[in-house]
Short mmCIF file of C-alpha atoms in Angstrom, two decimals:
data_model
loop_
_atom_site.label_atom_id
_atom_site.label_comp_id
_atom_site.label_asym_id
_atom_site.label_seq_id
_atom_site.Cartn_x
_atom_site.Cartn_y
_atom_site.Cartn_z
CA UNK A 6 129.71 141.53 90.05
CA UNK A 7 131.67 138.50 89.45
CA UNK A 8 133.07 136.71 85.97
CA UNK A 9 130.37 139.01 84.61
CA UNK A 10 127.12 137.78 86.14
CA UNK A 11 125.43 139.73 88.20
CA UNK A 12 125.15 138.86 92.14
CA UNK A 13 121.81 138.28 92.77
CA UNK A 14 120.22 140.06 95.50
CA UNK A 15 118.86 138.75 98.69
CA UNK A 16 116.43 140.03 100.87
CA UNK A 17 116.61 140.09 104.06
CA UNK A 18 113.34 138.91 106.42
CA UNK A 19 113.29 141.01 109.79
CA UNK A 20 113.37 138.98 112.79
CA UNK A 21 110.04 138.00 113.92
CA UNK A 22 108.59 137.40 110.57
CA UNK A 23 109.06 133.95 110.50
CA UNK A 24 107.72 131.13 112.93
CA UNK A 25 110.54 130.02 114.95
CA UNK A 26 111.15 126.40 114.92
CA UNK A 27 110.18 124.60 118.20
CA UNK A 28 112.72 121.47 118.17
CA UNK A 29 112.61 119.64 120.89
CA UNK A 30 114.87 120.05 123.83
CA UNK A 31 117.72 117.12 124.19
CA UNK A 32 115.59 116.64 127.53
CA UNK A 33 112.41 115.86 125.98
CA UNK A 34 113.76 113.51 123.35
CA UNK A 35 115.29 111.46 126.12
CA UNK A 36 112.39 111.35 127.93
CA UNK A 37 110.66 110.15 124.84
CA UNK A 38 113.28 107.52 124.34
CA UNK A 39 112.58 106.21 128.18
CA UNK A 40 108.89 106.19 127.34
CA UNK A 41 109.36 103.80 124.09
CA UNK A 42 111.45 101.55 125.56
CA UNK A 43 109.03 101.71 128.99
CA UNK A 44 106.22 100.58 126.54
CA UNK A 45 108.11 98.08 124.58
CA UNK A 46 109.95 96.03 126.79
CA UNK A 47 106.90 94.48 128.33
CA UNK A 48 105.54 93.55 125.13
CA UNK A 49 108.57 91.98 123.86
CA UNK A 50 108.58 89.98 127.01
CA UNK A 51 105.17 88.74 126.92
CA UNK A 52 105.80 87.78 123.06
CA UNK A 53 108.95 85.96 123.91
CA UNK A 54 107.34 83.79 126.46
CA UNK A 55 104.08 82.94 124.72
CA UNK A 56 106.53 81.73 121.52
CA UNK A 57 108.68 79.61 124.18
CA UNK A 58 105.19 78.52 125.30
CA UNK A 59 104.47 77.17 121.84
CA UNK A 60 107.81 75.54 121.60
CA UNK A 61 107.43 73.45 124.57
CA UNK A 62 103.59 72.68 123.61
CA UNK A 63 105.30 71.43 120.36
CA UNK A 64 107.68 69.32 122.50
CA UNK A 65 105.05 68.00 124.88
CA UNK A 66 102.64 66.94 121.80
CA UNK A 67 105.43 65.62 119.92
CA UNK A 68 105.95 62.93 122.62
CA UNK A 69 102.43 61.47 121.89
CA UNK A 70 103.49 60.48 118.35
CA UNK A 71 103.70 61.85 114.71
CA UNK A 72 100.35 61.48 114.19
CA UNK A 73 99.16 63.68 116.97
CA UNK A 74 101.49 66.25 115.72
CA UNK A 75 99.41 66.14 112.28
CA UNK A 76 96.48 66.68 114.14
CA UNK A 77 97.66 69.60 115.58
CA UNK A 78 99.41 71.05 112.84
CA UNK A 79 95.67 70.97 110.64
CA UNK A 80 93.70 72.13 113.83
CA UNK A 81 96.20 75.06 114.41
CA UNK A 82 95.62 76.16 111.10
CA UNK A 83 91.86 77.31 112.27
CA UNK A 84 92.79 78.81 115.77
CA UNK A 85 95.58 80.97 113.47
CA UNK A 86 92.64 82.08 111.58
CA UNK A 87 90.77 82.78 114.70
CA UNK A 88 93.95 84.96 116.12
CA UNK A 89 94.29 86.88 113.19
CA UNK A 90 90.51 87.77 113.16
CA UNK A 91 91.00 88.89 117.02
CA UNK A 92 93.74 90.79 116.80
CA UNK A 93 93.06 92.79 113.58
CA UNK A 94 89.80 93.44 116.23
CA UNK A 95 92.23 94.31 118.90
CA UNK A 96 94.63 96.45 116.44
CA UNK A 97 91.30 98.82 115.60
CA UNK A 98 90.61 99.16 119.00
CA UNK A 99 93.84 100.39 119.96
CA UNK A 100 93.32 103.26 116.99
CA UNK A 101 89.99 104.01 117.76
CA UNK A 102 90.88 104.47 121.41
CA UNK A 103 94.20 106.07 121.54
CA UNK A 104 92.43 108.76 119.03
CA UNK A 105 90.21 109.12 121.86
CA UNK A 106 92.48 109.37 124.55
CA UNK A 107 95.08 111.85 123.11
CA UNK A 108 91.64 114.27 122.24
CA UNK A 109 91.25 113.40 126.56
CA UNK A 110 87.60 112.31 125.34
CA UNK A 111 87.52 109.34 128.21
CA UNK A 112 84.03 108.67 126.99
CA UNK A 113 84.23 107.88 123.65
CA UNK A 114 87.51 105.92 124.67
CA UNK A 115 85.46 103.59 126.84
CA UNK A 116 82.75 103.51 123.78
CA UNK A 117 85.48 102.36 121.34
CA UNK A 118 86.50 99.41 124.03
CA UNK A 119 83.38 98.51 123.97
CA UNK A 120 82.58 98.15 120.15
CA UNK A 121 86.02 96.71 119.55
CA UNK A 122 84.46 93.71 122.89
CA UNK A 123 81.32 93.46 120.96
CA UNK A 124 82.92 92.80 117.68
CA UNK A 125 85.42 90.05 119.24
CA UNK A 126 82.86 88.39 121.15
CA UNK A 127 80.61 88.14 117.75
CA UNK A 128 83.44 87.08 115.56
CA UNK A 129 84.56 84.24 117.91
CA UNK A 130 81.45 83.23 119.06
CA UNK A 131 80.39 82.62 115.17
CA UNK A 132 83.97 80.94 114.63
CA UNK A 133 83.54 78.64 117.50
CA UNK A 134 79.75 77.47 116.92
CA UNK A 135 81.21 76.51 113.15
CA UNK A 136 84.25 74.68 114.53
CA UNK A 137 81.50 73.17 116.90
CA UNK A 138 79.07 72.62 114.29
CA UNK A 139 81.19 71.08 111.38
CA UNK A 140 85.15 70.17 112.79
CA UNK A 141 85.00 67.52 110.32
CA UNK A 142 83.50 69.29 107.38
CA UNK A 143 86.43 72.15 108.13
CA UNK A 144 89.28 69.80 108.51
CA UNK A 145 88.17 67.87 105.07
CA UNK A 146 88.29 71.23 103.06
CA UNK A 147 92.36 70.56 103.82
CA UNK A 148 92.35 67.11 102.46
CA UNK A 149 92.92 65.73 105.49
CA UNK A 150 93.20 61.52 106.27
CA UNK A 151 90.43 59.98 107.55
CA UNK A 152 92.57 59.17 110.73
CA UNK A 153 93.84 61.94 111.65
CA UNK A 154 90.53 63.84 110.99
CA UNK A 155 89.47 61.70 113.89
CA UNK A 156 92.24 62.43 115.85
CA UNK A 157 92.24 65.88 115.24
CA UNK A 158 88.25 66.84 116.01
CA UNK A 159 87.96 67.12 119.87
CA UNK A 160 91.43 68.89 120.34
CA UNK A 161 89.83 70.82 117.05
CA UNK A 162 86.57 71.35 118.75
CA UNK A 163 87.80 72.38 122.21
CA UNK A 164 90.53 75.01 120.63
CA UNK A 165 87.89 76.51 118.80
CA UNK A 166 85.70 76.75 121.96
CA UNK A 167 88.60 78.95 123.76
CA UNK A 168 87.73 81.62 120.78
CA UNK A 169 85.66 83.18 123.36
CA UNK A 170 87.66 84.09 126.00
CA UNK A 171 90.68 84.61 123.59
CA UNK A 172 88.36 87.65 121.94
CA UNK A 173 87.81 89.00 125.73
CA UNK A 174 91.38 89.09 126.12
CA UNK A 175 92.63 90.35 122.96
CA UNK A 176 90.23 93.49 123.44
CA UNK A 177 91.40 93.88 126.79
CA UNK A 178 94.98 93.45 126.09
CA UNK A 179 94.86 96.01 123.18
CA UNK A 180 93.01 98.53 125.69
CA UNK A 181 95.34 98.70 128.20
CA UNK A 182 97.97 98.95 125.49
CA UNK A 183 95.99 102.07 124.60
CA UNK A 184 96.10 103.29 127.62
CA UNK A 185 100.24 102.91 127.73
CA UNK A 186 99.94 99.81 130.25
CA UNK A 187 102.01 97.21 128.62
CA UNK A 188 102.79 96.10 132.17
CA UNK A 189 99.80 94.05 133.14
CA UNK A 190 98.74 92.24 129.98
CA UNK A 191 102.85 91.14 129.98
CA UNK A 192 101.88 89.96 133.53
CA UNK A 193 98.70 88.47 132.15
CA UNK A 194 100.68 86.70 129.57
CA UNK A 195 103.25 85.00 132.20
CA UNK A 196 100.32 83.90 134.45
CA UNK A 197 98.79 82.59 131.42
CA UNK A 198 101.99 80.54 130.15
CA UNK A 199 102.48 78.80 133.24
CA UNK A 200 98.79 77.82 133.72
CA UNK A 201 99.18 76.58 129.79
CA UNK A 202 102.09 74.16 130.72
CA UNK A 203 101.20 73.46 134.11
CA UNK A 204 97.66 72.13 132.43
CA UNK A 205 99.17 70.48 129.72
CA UNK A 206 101.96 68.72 132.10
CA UNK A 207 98.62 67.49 134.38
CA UNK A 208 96.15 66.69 131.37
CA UNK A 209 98.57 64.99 128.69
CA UNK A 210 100.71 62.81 130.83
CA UNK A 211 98.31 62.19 133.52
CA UNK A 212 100.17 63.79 136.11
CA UNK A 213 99.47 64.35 139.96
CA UNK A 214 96.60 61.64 140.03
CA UNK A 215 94.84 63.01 136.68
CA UNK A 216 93.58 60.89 134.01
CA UNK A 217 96.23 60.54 130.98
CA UNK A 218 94.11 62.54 128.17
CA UNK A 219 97.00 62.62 125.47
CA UNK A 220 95.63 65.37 122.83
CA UNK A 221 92.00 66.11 124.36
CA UNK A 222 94.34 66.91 127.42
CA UNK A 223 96.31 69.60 125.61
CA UNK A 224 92.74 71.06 124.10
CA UNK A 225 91.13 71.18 127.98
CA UNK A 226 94.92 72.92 128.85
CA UNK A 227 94.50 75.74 126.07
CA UNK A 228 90.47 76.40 126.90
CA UNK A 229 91.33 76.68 130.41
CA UNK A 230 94.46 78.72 130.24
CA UNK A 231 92.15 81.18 127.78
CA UNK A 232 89.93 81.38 130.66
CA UNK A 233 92.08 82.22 133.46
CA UNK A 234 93.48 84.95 131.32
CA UNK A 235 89.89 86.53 129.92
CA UNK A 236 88.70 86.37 134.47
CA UNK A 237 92.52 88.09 134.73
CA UNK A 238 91.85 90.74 132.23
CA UNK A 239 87.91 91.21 133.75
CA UNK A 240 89.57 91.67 137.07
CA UNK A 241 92.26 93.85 136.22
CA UNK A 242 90.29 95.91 134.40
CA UNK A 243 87.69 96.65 137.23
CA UNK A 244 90.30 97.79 139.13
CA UNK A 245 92.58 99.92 135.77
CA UNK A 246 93.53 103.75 136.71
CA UNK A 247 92.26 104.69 133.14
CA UNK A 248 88.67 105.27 133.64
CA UNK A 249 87.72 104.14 129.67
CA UNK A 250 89.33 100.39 130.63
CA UNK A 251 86.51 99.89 133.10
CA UNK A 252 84.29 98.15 131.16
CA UNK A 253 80.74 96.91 132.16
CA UNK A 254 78.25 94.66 130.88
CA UNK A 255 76.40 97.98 130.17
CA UNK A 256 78.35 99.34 127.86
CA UNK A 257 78.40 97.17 125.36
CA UNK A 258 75.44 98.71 123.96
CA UNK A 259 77.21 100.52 120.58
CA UNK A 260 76.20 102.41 117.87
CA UNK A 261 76.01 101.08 114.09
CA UNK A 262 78.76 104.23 113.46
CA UNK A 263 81.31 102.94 115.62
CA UNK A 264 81.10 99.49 114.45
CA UNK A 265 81.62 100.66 111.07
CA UNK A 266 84.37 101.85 112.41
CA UNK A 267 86.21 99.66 113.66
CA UNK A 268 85.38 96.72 111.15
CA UNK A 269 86.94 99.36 108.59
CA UNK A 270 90.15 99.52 110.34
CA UNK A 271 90.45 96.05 110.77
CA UNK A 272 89.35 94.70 107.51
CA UNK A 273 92.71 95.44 106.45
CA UNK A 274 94.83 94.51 109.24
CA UNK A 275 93.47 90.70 108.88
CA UNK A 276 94.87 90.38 105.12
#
């Protein structure tokens, strides 16, 4: 008793009753730590270069004239469209396959690559026959000037075309991230950034020899850069230690479920 109330009473639970908490050893959270920042560093690499990439790009355009910068700005507007499309693609296949992998079903990991390719290579093939089809018709819809509307449709047109191999490379980029390889698409992105300038130096200014293309040079410099990266990514991927990133014309047979799927999960990323 004290000040009157009574004390209440408490039980006592015998040892063993209860589950013992399993925190993890200092070890282990270390270890964790050293595989985050394993994972991460790569990625914030490749980011960091593809956004110096851009600002040069910028730079090199920029030289051409005001006008050609308009161009670009409307045209860019579409391929950012196009990007967001691919990687809300890429994001579901990441979630449909790491499910897969951490349940070690290797199988339906490869099956999930494959929907998330099929679904890419759809979405940007539609997107580039309409850029194709109607650059004008697109470009108009954003009240743009006559002039720069001509200007703007074969950089427009051959932006648009790299769609393709863009969606190959966003599905295999966000596979191998999947697969905790952060490595190779960051040495994917590199290779990628220097063919990008090296193109552009060539294509725009008429370097080494080349004809002086101005802004069709810069759209020739982004399809081809796209497709060094998307035969980088087919190569790499032949050879991956993580059976499920081997992909083969083959596989890209998938079922109706799957795609569901993965156009669920991505849906949202793209708003």
């Amino acid at each position: 008793m004290s000040g009157g109330r009574p004390t209440p009473e408490v039980d006592v639970v015998p040892e063993g009753v209860l589950p013992a908490l399993d925190f993890p050893a200092r070890p282990d959270r270390a270890r964790t730590d050293r595989d985050i920042l394993g994972l991460t560093w790569p990625v914030v690499v490749a980011q960091s270069i593809v956004t110096a990439v851009s600002l040069v790009d910028i730079l090199m355009l920029g030289m051409l004239g005001t006008a050609t910068l308009a161009a670009v700005g409307y045209a860019t507007q579409f391929l950012f469209l196009v990007q967001a499309c691919l990687m809300a693609i890429g994001s579901a296949g990441v979630a449909m396959m790491a499910r897969a992998l951490g349940a070690d079903d290797h199988q339906r990991a490869r099956e999930s690559l494959a929907t998330t390719m099929t679904l890419a290579l759809i979405a940007s093939g539609v997107l580039s026959v309409i850029a194709l089809a109607i650059p004008r018709q697109l470009l108009h819809l954003l009240d743009v000037l006559d002039p720069i509307v001509e200007l703007a449709v074969p950089y427009f047109r051959l932006t648009l075309a790299a769609a393709v191999p863009l969606g190959i490379a966003v599905a295999f980029e966000h596979a191998h991230q999947a697969a905790r390889d952060t490595r190779r698409p960051m040495l994917i992105a590199i290779a990628l950034s220097a063919v990008k300038l090296l193109l552009n130096w060539i294509l725009i200014f008429g370097a080494l020899g080349a004809p002086r293309l101005g802004l069709v040079g810069a759209g020739l410099a982004t399809l081809g850069a796209q497709i060094v990266a998307a035969l980088l990514y087919l190569i790499t991927s032949r050879r991956h230690p993580e059976p499920s990133v081997r992909l083969v014309p083959g596989d890209l047979r998938v079922s109706r479920a799957r795609m569901g799927e993965a156009v669920r999960i991505a849906l949202p990323a793209i708003g």
